[in-house]
Coordinates of C-alpha atoms in Angstrom, one line a residue:
Chain F
M1 CA 4.5 -26.5 -8.2
S2 CA 6.4 -27.3 -11.4
V3 CA 4.8 -26.1 -14.6
D4 CA 5.5 -28.2 -17.7
T5 CA 5.5 -27.0 -21.2
A6 CA 2.2 -28.8 -21.9
T7 CA 0.6 -26.7 -19.2
V8 CA 2.1 -23.6 -20.7
R9 CA 0.7 -24.5 -24.1
R10 CA -2.8 -25.1 -22.6
I11 CA -2.8 -21.8 -20.8
A12 CA -1.5 -20.0 -23.8
G13 CA -4.3 -21.5 -25.8
L14 CA -6.8 -20.3 -23.3
A15 CA -5.2 -16.8 -23.4
R16 CA -5.2 -16.9 -27.2
I17 CA -1.5 -16.2 -27.5
A18 CA 0.5 -18.2 -30.0
I19 CA 3.8 -19.4 -28.5
T20 CA 6.8 -21.2 -30.0
D21 CA 8.4 -24.3 -28.5
D22 CA 11.3 -22.1 -27.4
E23 CA 9.0 -19.7 -25.6
A24 CA 7.1 -22.6 -23.9
A25 CA 10.5 -23.9 -22.7
R26 CA 11.5 -20.5 -21.3
L27 CA 8.1 -19.7 -19.8
A28 CA 7.6 -23.0 -17.9
P29 CA 10.3 -22.4 -15.2
E30 CA 9.4 -18.7 -15.1
L31 CA 5.8 -19.3 -14.4
G32 CA 6.7 -22.1 -12.1
N33 CA 8.8 -19.8 -10.0
I34 CA 6.1 -17.1 -9.8
L35 CA 3.4 -19.7 -8.9
D36 CA 5.7 -21.3 -6.3
W37 CA 6.1 -17.8 -4.7
I38 CA 2.4 -17.0 -4.7
E39 CA 1.7 -20.5 -3.2
Q40 CA 2.6 -18.9 0.2
L41 CA -0.9 -17.4 0.3
G42 CA -2.1 -20.9 1.2
E43 CA -0.6 -20.4 4.7
V44 CA -3.1 -17.7 5.5
D45 CA -6.1 -18.9 7.6
T46 CA -9.0 -17.4 5.7
A47 CA -11.8 -19.5 7.3
G48 CA -14.8 -17.3 7.7
V49 CA -13.3 -14.4 5.6
D50 CA -15.3 -13.1 2.7
P51 CA -13.4 -12.4 -0.5
M52 CA -13.1 -8.7 -1.2
T53 CA -15.5 -7.5 -3.8
A54 CA -15.0 -3.7 -3.6
V55 CA -12.2 -1.7 -2.0
I56 CA -14.4 1.3 -1.1
P57 CA -18.1 0.7 -0.2
N58 CA -19.9 2.1 -3.2
H59 CA -23.5 1.4 -4.3
L60 CA -24.0 0.2 -7.8
R61 CA -25.6 3.0 -9.7
L62 CA -28.3 2.3 -12.2
R63 CA -29.0 4.7 -15.0
D64 CA -32.2 5.1 -17.0
D65 CA -32.6 2.6 -19.8
V66 CA -32.2 5.1 -22.5
V67 CA -29.8 5.7 -25.3
T68 CA -27.4 8.5 -24.3
D69 CA -25.2 8.4 -27.3
G70 CA -24.9 6.5 -30.5
G71 CA -25.0 7.1 -34.2
V72 CA -21.2 7.2 -34.2
R73 CA -20.5 4.3 -36.5
E74 CA -17.6 6.0 -38.3
K75 CA -15.9 6.8 -35.0
V76 CA -16.4 3.2 -33.8
L77 CA -14.8 1.8 -36.9
A78 CA -12.1 4.5 -37.3
N79 CA -9.3 2.4 -35.8
A80 CA -10.4 -1.0 -37.2
P81 CA -7.6 -2.9 -38.9
Q82 CA -10.2 -3.8 -41.5
A83 CA -13.7 -2.6 -41.9
E84 CA -16.1 -2.9 -44.8
H85 CA -19.7 -1.8 -45.4
G86 CA -19.9 -0.4 -41.9
F87 CA -18.8 -3.6 -40.2
F88 CA -15.6 -4.9 -38.6
T89 CA -14.2 -7.5 -40.9
V90 CA -12.8 -10.9 -39.7
P91 CA -11.7 -14.0 -41.5
K92 CA -14.5 -16.3 -42.6
V93 CA -15.9 -18.3 -39.6
I94 CA -18.7 -20.3 -41.3
E95 CA -17.9 -22.4 -44.3
Chain J
M1 CA 15.9 35.5 -13.6
T2 CA 14.8 32.0 -12.9
A3 CA 14.2 30.0 -16.0
L4 CA 10.5 29.4 -16.6
T5 CA 11.1 25.6 -16.8
D6 CA 12.4 25.8 -13.2
L7 CA 8.9 26.8 -12.0
G8 CA 6.3 24.4 -10.6
I9 CA 2.6 24.4 -11.1
A10 CA 1.7 26.9 -8.4
A11 CA 4.4 29.3 -9.5
I12 CA 3.4 29.1 -13.1
R13 CA -0.3 29.6 -12.3
N14 CA 0.4 32.6 -10.1
G15 CA 2.9 34.1 -12.5
V16 CA 0.5 33.9 -15.4
R17 CA -2.3 35.3 -13.3
D18 CA -0.2 38.2 -12.0
G19 CA 1.2 39.0 -15.4
D20 CA 4.8 38.2 -14.6
F21 CA 5.1 36.3 -17.8
S22 CA 2.7 35.0 -20.4
A23 CA 1.4 31.5 -20.7
R24 CA 2.7 31.4 -24.2
E25 CA 6.3 32.0 -22.9
V26 CA 5.8 29.2 -20.4
A27 CA 4.6 26.8 -23.1
E28 CA 7.4 27.7 -25.5
A29 CA 10.0 27.2 -22.8
F30 CA 8.7 23.7 -21.9
N31 CA 8.2 22.8 -25.6
A32 CA 11.8 23.6 -26.2
A33 CA 12.9 21.6 -23.2
V34 CA 10.9 18.6 -24.4
A35 CA 12.3 18.9 -27.9
A36 CA 15.9 19.0 -26.5
A37 CA 15.6 16.0 -24.2
K38 CA 15.4 13.1 -26.7
P39 CA 18.1 11.0 -24.9
L40 CA 15.7 10.5 -22.0
N41 CA 13.1 8.9 -24.2
A42 CA 10.4 10.2 -21.9
F43 CA 8.0 11.4 -24.6
L44 CA 6.4 9.0 -27.2
V45 CA 4.5 11.8 -28.9
E46 CA 5.2 15.6 -28.6
T47 CA 2.2 17.9 -28.9
P48 CA 3.6 21.5 -28.7
E49 CA 0.6 22.9 -30.6
H50 CA -1.7 21.6 -27.8
A51 CA 0.4 23.3 -25.1
L52 CA 0.5 26.6 -27.2
A53 CA -3.3 26.5 -27.8
A54 CA -4.1 26.2 -24.1
A55 CA -1.5 28.9 -23.3
D56 CA -3.1 31.3 -25.8
A57 CA -6.5 30.6 -24.3
A58 CA -5.1 31.5 -20.9
D59 CA -3.5 34.6 -22.1
A60 CA -6.7 35.7 -23.9
A61 CA -8.7 35.0 -20.8
R62 CA -6.4 37.2 -18.8
A63 CA -6.4 39.9 -21.3
A64 CA -10.2 39.9 -21.2
G65 CA -10.2 40.3 -17.4
E66 CA -11.7 36.8 -16.8
V67 CA -11.0 34.8 -13.7
L68 CA -8.4 32.3 -14.7
K69 CA -9.0 28.5 -14.5
P70 CA -7.2 26.6 -11.8
M71 CA -4.4 25.4 -14.1
A72 CA -4.6 28.1 -16.7
G73 CA -1.2 28.4 -18.4
V74 CA 0.2 25.2 -17.0
P75 CA 1.5 22.7 -19.6
I76 CA 1.7 19.1 -18.4
G77 CA 2.9 15.7 -19.6
M78 CA 0.2 13.0 -20.2
K79 CA 1.0 9.4 -19.4
D80 CA 0.3 7.5 -22.6
L81 CA -2.2 5.4 -20.8
F82 CA -4.8 8.1 -21.1
C83 CA -6.8 8.2 -24.3
T84 CA -6.4 11.6 -25.9
K85 CA -8.7 12.5 -28.8
G86 CA -6.9 12.8 -32.0
V87 CA -3.5 12.0 -30.5
P88 CA -2.0 8.5 -30.7
T89 CA -2.3 6.4 -27.6
T90 CA -0.4 3.2 -27.3
A91 CA 0.2 2.3 -23.6
A92 CA 3.7 1.8 -24.9
S93 CA 2.6 -1.4 -26.7
H94 CA 3.0 -2.6 -30.2
I95 CA -0.5 -4.0 -30.3
L96 CA -2.0 -0.4 -30.0
E97 CA 0.5 1.2 -32.3
G98 CA -1.4 3.4 -34.7
F99 CA -4.4 3.7 -32.4
T100 CA -5.8 7.3 -32.3
P101 CA -8.7 7.6 -29.9
E102 CA -11.9 9.2 -31.1
Y103 CA -12.6 10.2 -27.5
E104 CA -10.9 11.9 -24.5
S105 CA -10.4 10.2 -21.1
T106 CA -12.2 11.9 -18.3
V107 CA -9.0 12.7 -16.4
S108 CA -7.4 14.4 -19.4
Q109 CA -10.6 16.2 -20.2
N110 CA -10.8 17.4 -16.6
L111 CA -7.3 18.8 -16.9
W112 CA -8.1 20.6 -20.2
N113 CA -11.2 22.0 -18.6
A114 CA -9.0 23.3 -15.8
G115 CA -6.9 25.2 -18.4
A116 CA -3.9 22.9 -18.6
G117 CA -2.2 22.2 -21.9
M118 CA -0.4 19.0 -23.1
L119 CA 3.3 18.9 -23.9
G120 CA 3.0 15.3 -25.2
K121 CA 2.3 11.7 -24.4
L122 CA 4.7 10.1 -21.9
N123 CA 6.4 6.7 -22.2
L124 CA 5.7 4.0 -19.6
D125 CA 6.0 0.3 -18.9
Q126 CA 3.9 -1.5 -21.5
F127 CA 0.3 -1.5 -20.3
A128 CA 1.7 -0.1 -17.0
M129 CA 3.2 -3.5 -16.2
G130 CA 6.7 -2.9 -14.8
S131 CA 8.7 -1.2 -12.2
S132 CA 11.6 0.1 -14.2
N133 CA 10.3 1.3 -17.6
E134 CA 12.1 -1.5 -19.4
T135 CA 9.0 -3.1 -20.8
S136 CA 8.0 -0.3 -23.2
Y137 CA 7.9 -1.3 -26.9
F138 CA 9.4 2.0 -27.7
G139 CA 12.6 1.7 -25.6
N140 CA 13.6 2.3 -22.0
V141 CA 13.0 5.7 -20.4
I142 CA 16.3 6.9 -18.9
S143 CA 16.3 8.6 -15.5
P144 CA 17.9 12.1 -15.6
W145 CA 19.8 11.1 -12.5
R146 CA 23.3 9.6 -12.4
R147 CA 25.2 8.0 -9.6
N148 CA 28.0 10.1 -8.2
D149 CA 30.5 7.3 -8.8
G150 CA 31.4 8.6 -12.3
G151 CA 30.2 5.4 -13.9
N152 CA 27.3 7.0 -15.7
A153 CA 25.3 3.8 -15.7
P154 CA 21.8 4.6 -17.1
L155 CA 19.4 4.3 -14.2
A156 CA 15.7 3.2 -14.1
P157 CA 13.3 6.1 -13.6
G158 CA 11.0 3.7 -11.9
G159 CA 7.7 2.4 -13.3
S160 CA 5.3 2.2 -14.6
S161 CA 5.0 6.0 -14.7
G162 CA 8.7 6.4 -15.7
G163 CA 8.2 8.8 -18.5
S164 CA 6.2 11.0 -16.1
S165 CA 8.9 10.8 -13.4
S166 CA 11.7 11.4 -15.8
A167 CA 10.0 14.4 -17.4
V168 CA 9.2 16.1 -14.2
A169 CA 12.6 15.5 -12.6
A170 CA 14.4 16.7 -15.8
R171 CA 12.2 19.9 -15.8
L172 CA 10.6 19.0 -19.1
A173 CA 7.2 19.5 -17.5
P174 CA 6.0 21.1 -14.2
G175 CA 3.7 18.1 -13.6
A176 CA 2.5 15.0 -15.3
T177 CA -0.3 12.5 -14.9
G178 CA 0.5 9.0 -13.6
T179 CA -1.4 5.9 -12.9
D180 CA -0.9 3.6 -9.9
T181 CA -2.0 0.0 -9.8
G182 CA 0.5 -1.3 -7.2
G183 CA 2.9 1.7 -6.8
S184 CA 3.3 3.0 -10.3
I185 CA 3.1 6.7 -9.2
R186 CA 4.9 6.4 -5.9
Q187 CA 7.9 4.3 -6.7
P188 CA 9.0 6.3 -9.8
A189 CA 8.4 9.5 -7.9
A190 CA 10.7 8.2 -5.2
F191 CA 13.4 7.1 -7.7
V192 CA 13.7 10.6 -9.2
G193 CA 13.1 12.9 -6.2
I194 CA 9.6 14.2 -7.0
S195 CA 6.2 14.0 -5.3
G196 CA 3.3 11.9 -6.4
I197 CA -0.1 10.9 -4.9
K198 CA -2.4 8.0 -5.6
P199 CA -5.8 9.1 -4.3
T200 CA -8.5 6.9 -2.8
Y201 CA -9.7 4.4 -5.3
G202 CA -12.6 6.0 -7.1
R203 CA -11.6 9.6 -6.7
C204 CA -10.4 9.8 -10.3
S205 CA -12.4 8.4 -13.1
R206 CA -11.0 5.4 -15.0
W207 CA -13.0 6.1 -18.1
G208 CA -10.8 6.4 -21.1
T209 CA -7.8 5.2 -19.2
I210 CA -6.4 2.0 -20.7
A211 CA -7.2 -0.7 -18.2
F212 CA -4.6 -2.9 -16.4
A213 CA -6.3 -4.1 -13.2
S214 CA -9.6 -2.4 -12.8
S215 CA -10.0 -2.9 -9.0
L216 CA -6.6 -1.3 -8.4
D217 CA -5.9 1.3 -11.2
Q218 CA -6.1 4.9 -10.1
A219 CA -4.8 8.1 -11.7
G220 CA -2.9 10.7 -9.8
P221 CA -0.5 13.6 -10.3
M222 CA 3.3 13.7 -10.2
A223 CA 4.9 17.0 -9.6
R224 CA 7.8 18.7 -7.9
D225 CA 6.1 19.3 -4.5
V226 CA 3.1 18.6 -2.4
R227 CA 1.3 21.8 -3.2
D228 CA 1.6 21.2 -6.9
C229 CA 0.2 17.7 -6.4
A230 CA -2.8 19.1 -4.5
I231 CA -3.6 21.6 -7.3
M232 CA -3.3 19.0 -10.0
L233 CA -5.3 16.3 -8.1
E234 CA -8.1 18.8 -7.6
A235 CA -8.2 19.3 -11.3
M236 CA -8.1 15.6 -12.1
A237 CA -10.6 14.2 -9.6
G238 CA -14.3 14.2 -9.5
F239 CA -17.4 12.1 -10.0
D240 CA -17.9 10.6 -13.5
A241 CA -21.2 8.9 -14.4
K242 CA -19.3 7.0 -17.1
D243 CA -17.2 5.0 -14.5
A244 CA -19.4 2.8 -12.3
T245 CA -16.6 2.8 -9.6
S246 CA -16.3 6.6 -9.6
L247 CA -17.1 8.0 -6.1
D248 CA -20.1 10.4 -6.2
L249 CA -18.5 12.9 -3.8
P250 CA -17.4 16.5 -4.1
V251 CA -13.7 17.2 -4.6
P252 CA -12.3 18.9 -1.5
N253 CA -10.2 22.1 -1.8
W254 CA -7.0 20.3 -0.9
E255 CA -4.6 23.1 -1.8
A256 CA -6.6 25.7 0.3
Q257 CA -6.5 23.4 3.3
L258 CA -2.8 22.5 3.2
N259 CA -1.5 22.6 6.8
A260 CA 1.9 21.2 7.9
S261 CA 1.1 21.4 11.6
L262 CA 0.4 17.8 12.8
A263 CA -0.5 18.8 16.4
G264 CA -3.0 16.3 17.7
K265 CA -2.3 13.8 14.9
R266 CA -1.0 10.3 15.4
V267 CA 1.4 8.7 12.9
G268 CA 1.6 5.0 12.8
I269 CA 4.8 3.1 12.1
P270 CA 4.0 -0.4 10.8
K271 CA 6.7 -2.8 12.1
E272 CA 6.1 -5.2 9.3
Y273 CA 7.6 -2.8 6.8
R274 CA 11.1 -3.6 8.1
V275 CA 12.1 -6.2 5.5
D276 CA 15.1 -8.4 5.3
G277 CA 18.0 -7.0 3.4
M278 CA 16.7 -3.4 3.3
P279 CA 19.6 -1.0 3.0
A280 CA 20.6 0.8 6.1
E281 CA 20.1 4.1 4.3
I282 CA 16.4 3.4 3.9
E283 CA 16.0 2.5 7.5
A284 CA 17.9 5.7 8.5
L285 CA 15.7 7.8 6.3
W286 CA 12.6 6.3 7.8
Q287 CA 13.9 7.2 11.3
Q288 CA 14.6 10.7 10.1
G289 CA 11.0 10.9 8.7
I290 CA 9.7 9.9 12.1
A291 CA 11.8 12.6 13.8
W292 CA 10.5 15.2 11.2
L293 CA 6.8 14.3 11.9
K294 CA 7.4 14.5 15.7
D295 CA 8.9 17.9 15.1
A296 CA 5.7 18.8 13.2
G297 CA 3.7 18.0 16.4
A298 CA 2.6 14.4 15.7
E299 CA 2.5 11.6 18.2
I300 CA 4.3 8.5 16.9
V301 CA 2.7 5.1 17.6
D302 CA 3.8 1.6 16.7
V303 CA 1.2 -0.4 14.7
S304 CA 1.1 -3.8 13.3
L305 CA -0.3 -4.8 9.9
P306 CA 0.2 -8.6 10.2
H307 CA -0.8 -9.6 6.7
T308 CA 1.7 -7.2 5.0
K309 CA 4.0 -10.0 3.8
Y310 CA 1.1 -11.6 1.8
A311 CA 0.2 -8.4 0.0
L312 CA 2.7 -8.8 -2.8
P313 CA 1.8 -12.4 -3.7
A314 CA -2.0 -11.5 -3.4
Y315 CA -1.3 -8.6 -5.8
Y316 CA 0.4 -10.9 -8.3
I317 CA -2.7 -13.0 -8.5
I318 CA -5.3 -10.3 -8.5
A319 CA -3.6 -7.8 -10.9
P320 CA -2.7 -10.4 -13.6
A321 CA -6.2 -12.0 -13.2
E322 CA -7.8 -8.7 -14.0
A323 CA -5.2 -7.9 -16.7
S324 CA -5.9 -11.2 -18.5
S325 CA -9.5 -10.3 -18.7
N326 CA -9.0 -6.6 -19.6
L327 CA -6.4 -7.3 -22.3
A328 CA -8.7 -9.9 -23.9
R329 CA -10.0 -7.0 -26.0
Y330 CA -6.8 -6.7 -28.0
D331 CA -7.4 -9.3 -30.7
G332 CA -6.9 -7.6 -34.0
V333 CA -10.6 -6.9 -34.7
R334 CA -11.5 -3.4 -33.4
Y335 CA -8.3 -1.5 -33.1
G336 CA -4.5 -1.8 -33.3
L337 CA -2.4 -4.4 -34.8
R338 CA -3.7 -7.4 -36.8
D339 CA -1.6 -10.3 -37.8
L340 CA -3.5 -12.4 -40.4
P341 CA -1.3 -14.8 -42.3
E342 CA -2.6 -16.0 -45.6
G343 CA -5.3 -18.7 -45.1
A344 CA -5.4 -18.2 -41.3
N345 CA -8.7 -18.6 -39.5
L346 CA -10.2 -16.4 -36.8
Q347 CA -8.6 -18.2 -33.8
E348 CA -5.2 -18.1 -35.5
M349 CA -5.6 -14.4 -36.2
Y350 CA -6.3 -13.8 -32.5
A351 CA -3.3 -15.9 -31.3
R352 CA -0.9 -14.5 -33.9
T353 CA -1.9 -10.9 -33.3
R354 CA -1.6 -11.2 -29.5
A355 CA 1.8 -13.1 -29.8
E356 CA 3.1 -10.3 -32.1
G357 CA 1.6 -7.4 -30.2
F358 CA 2.3 -8.0 -26.6
G359 CA 5.7 -7.8 -24.9
N360 CA 7.2 -10.5 -22.8
E361 CA 6.1 -9.1 -19.4
V362 CA 2.6 -8.5 -20.6
K363 CA 2.4 -12.1 -21.9
R364 CA 3.8 -13.4 -18.7
R365 CA 1.1 -11.6 -16.7
I366 CA -1.7 -12.6 -19.0
L367 CA -0.6 -16.2 -18.7
I368 CA -0.3 -16.0 -14.9
G369 CA -3.8 -14.4 -14.8
T370 CA -5.2 -17.0 -17.1
Y371 CA -3.7 -19.8 -15.0
V372 CA -5.1 -18.6 -11.7
L373 CA -8.5 -18.1 -13.1
S374 CA -8.6 -21.4 -14.9
A375 CA -10.9 -24.3 -13.9
G376 CA -9.5 -26.1 -10.9
F377 CA -7.3 -23.3 -9.7
Y378 CA -9.7 -20.4 -9.3
D379 CA -10.6 -21.0 -5.7
A380 CA -7.1 -22.0 -4.6
Y381 CA -5.5 -18.8 -6.1
Y382 CA -8.0 -16.1 -7.0
T383 CA -10.6 -16.6 -4.2
Q384 CA -7.9 -17.1 -1.6
A385 CA -6.1 -13.9 -2.8
Q386 CA -9.4 -11.9 -2.6
K387 CA -9.8 -13.2 1.0
V388 CA -6.3 -12.2 1.9
R389 CA -7.1 -8.8 0.4
T390 CA -10.0 -8.5 2.9
L391 CA -7.6 -9.3 5.7
I392 CA -5.1 -6.7 4.4
A393 CA -7.8 -4.1 4.3
R394 CA -8.9 -5.1 7.8
D395 CA -5.3 -4.6 9.1
F396 CA -5.4 -1.0 7.9
E397 CA -8.9 -0.5 9.4
R398 CA -7.6 -1.6 12.8
A399 CA -4.6 0.7 12.4
W400 CA -6.9 3.7 12.0
D401 CA -8.3 3.0 15.5
V402 CA -4.9 4.2 16.8
C403 CA -3.5 6.5 14.2
D404 CA -4.4 9.0 11.5
V405 CA -1.7 8.3 8.9
L406 CA 1.1 5.8 8.4
L407 CA 4.7 6.5 7.6
T408 CA 6.9 4.0 5.6
P409 CA 9.7 4.1 3.1
T410 CA 8.4 4.2 -0.5
A411 CA 10.7 1.7 -2.1
P412 CA 13.2 -0.8 -0.6
S413 CA 16.1 0.7 -2.5
A414 CA 17.2 3.8 -4.5
A415 CA 17.0 3.6 -8.3
F416 CA 18.8 0.7 -9.8
A417 CA 20.6 0.5 -13.1
L418 CA 18.7 -0.5 -16.3
G419 CA 19.1 -4.2 -16.9
E420 CA 20.1 -4.9 -13.3
K421 CA 16.9 -6.6 -12.4
S422 CA 15.1 -7.3 -15.7
A423 CA 16.3 -10.9 -15.9
D424 CA 14.4 -11.9 -12.7
P425 CA 10.7 -11.1 -12.6
L426 CA 10.4 -11.8 -8.9
A427 CA 13.2 -9.5 -7.9
M428 CA 11.5 -6.8 -10.0
Y429 CA 8.1 -7.4 -8.3
L430 CA 9.7 -6.9 -4.9
N431 CA 10.2 -3.2 -5.7
D432 CA 6.6 -2.7 -4.9
V433 CA 6.6 -4.3 -1.5
F434 CA 5.8 -1.1 0.4
T435 CA 3.3 0.4 -2.1
V436 CA 1.1 -2.7 -2.9
P437 CA -0.7 -3.1 0.4
S438 CA -2.3 0.3 0.3
S439 CA -3.2 -0.3 -3.3
L440 CA -5.0 -3.5 -2.4
A441 CA -7.0 -1.6 0.3
G442 CA -7.8 1.4 -2.1
L443 CA -6.2 3.9 0.3
P444 CA -4.7 7.3 -0.6
A445 CA -0.9 7.2 -0.4
M446 CA 1.9 9.6 -1.4
S447 CA 5.6 9.6 -1.9
V448 CA 7.8 12.7 -1.1
P449 CA 11.5 13.0 -1.5
G450 CA 13.3 12.6 1.9
G451 CA 17.0 12.7 1.0
V452 CA 19.7 11.1 -1.1
D453 CA 21.8 7.9 -0.6
A454 CA 25.5 7.6 -0.6
A455 CA 25.5 7.5 -4.4
G456 CA 23.6 10.8 -4.5
L457 CA 20.3 9.2 -5.6
P458 CA 16.9 10.3 -4.2
L459 CA 15.0 8.3 -1.6
G460 CA 11.3 8.6 -0.9
L461 CA 9.1 8.5 2.1
Q462 CA 5.5 7.3 1.9
V463 CA 2.5 8.5 3.8
I464 CA -0.6 6.3 3.7
G465 CA -4.0 7.6 4.8
K466 CA -7.5 6.6 5.6
P467 CA -10.0 6.3 2.8
L468 CA -10.9 9.7 1.4
D469 CA -8.4 11.5 3.7
E470 CA -6.1 12.8 0.9
Q471 CA -5.9 16.0 3.0
G472 CA -4.3 14.1 5.9
V473 CA -1.9 12.5 3.5
L474 CA -1.0 15.8 1.8
N475 CA -0.5 17.6 5.2
A476 CA 1.8 14.9 6.6
A477 CA 3.7 14.9 3.3
L478 CA 4.0 18.7 3.5
A479 CA 5.4 18.5 7.0
L480 CA 8.0 16.0 5.7
E481 CA 8.8 18.2 2.7
E482 CA 9.3 21.4 4.7
R483 CA 11.7 19.6 7.0
A484 CA 13.5 17.5 4.4
G485 CA 14.4 20.7 2.4
F486 CA 15.1 18.4 -0.6
T487 CA 16.8 20.6 -3.3
A488 CA 19.0 18.0 -5.0
R489 CA 18.4 17.8 -8.8
P490 CA 20.1 15.9 -11.6
A491 CA 22.9 17.5 -13.4
K492 CA 21.9 18.1 -17.1
W493 CA 23.7 15.6 -19.4
W494 CA 21.0 15.0 -22.0

């Protein structure tokens, strides 16, 4: 399957990664080659096969619905690029 | 007298316990080796004071007559994928540069609880994505090995745990943590002539380990021999309520039950692991490994794993798909890098931060993952890959009807030179052809050194076991190790 630069741009948009025209031109054949190669999975007859959901059978554990930690606001914010008044700060999203 | 840095984990533990030397002497010797090995670029951060503090605790415990902890006095290297409280953790990425966790990963905490100390944080392929250690933002790790052709080409230490493999092979640490998503413990161990085991998925907690592909990632030890791996794995493993995929099972006493006699055991040889273009030396080593296991008392049986050839393409759908989801958290809001041009809005900040912070291989995999999960392609790629994964796991289940462990080569070649394969992503991906199937099935698997090739470079043999049968894997690996008598080591040039 050939991947064109428009497809690369659409995927990059979904992935929230800014790319330049040069990068899109470089990535299109690279991604195309990789996708061509993984296309071979289409040869495998998987009729009646369930997709794997867990490698090792393991029951989903549930814990009591209680707070087991918390009150660590300073720690949560310690690595934030920008924090003010106890919150993560981001550019204005509502005009 | 043997230099302290020539000792492995068991020898250090025993020597400290018996008073042959102090833990502080050990820590000082390894700290000095680390500080003198900058050309290898194995360590991103050095933490000599951490190693000394653990050593002093071990010496104090001994002086007080206490029973020493299982890894008391043993300093180790920590792959920089494990969050370590108060010590920078970057996953070798620019986007996490400056991140200093406020918490400790469960695996690293388990090791400190066992008395181990930390020499520093080890370089790796960025977000554990790579097979050569050429994707680190902080420069390539160099293998301590050189070809015997006099060319001195810098060689890849394997990946993604290449800082770990390089450090252990160069005697900068007696052991190091690794993580394995598709072979990232086993392939680098093979490239530098050390041992490494990826346990059954769920044996080691993933809590506090920077995620790549959650259904595959599993931590394990890398060390100089099988016994040292058993000791360190015991310390790392265990149930963790903070990881929903952690197995709620007791940790066996793997070291105590090591037994190199394979009488009554059947070893399967999967015919599909003979790939086109595999060097004759790899095939010869494999045959030698078969002879060694026969000598240890095992019966050899031929087995077929018919879906083997589809494991790698399935992996390169599943792992990037999970990575694209896991790495969505790096957006410049909560930690790490933020690229916010004047007047940019929130979406632009995300896209600029991620463009600036991720390396090319990470972007490539995020884009592949995003593509295969996108509307219209999800079933054709992702669901089909997960069905193929079921078939791969079923192949192994059928093999266990006729054998106890499998023996294969670890990698299709010896270490290659840095730069030799980095231009072709697919050629690089093929390095993991023998390690990926067992990863997809969640099985324990181990690499041990088997010999050297014509250029004097190490070659590894891989043992794959049944779910939860790390003991069977370790025992078969020990049988190989005893017979291989691998003593080659890199000549010091750094």
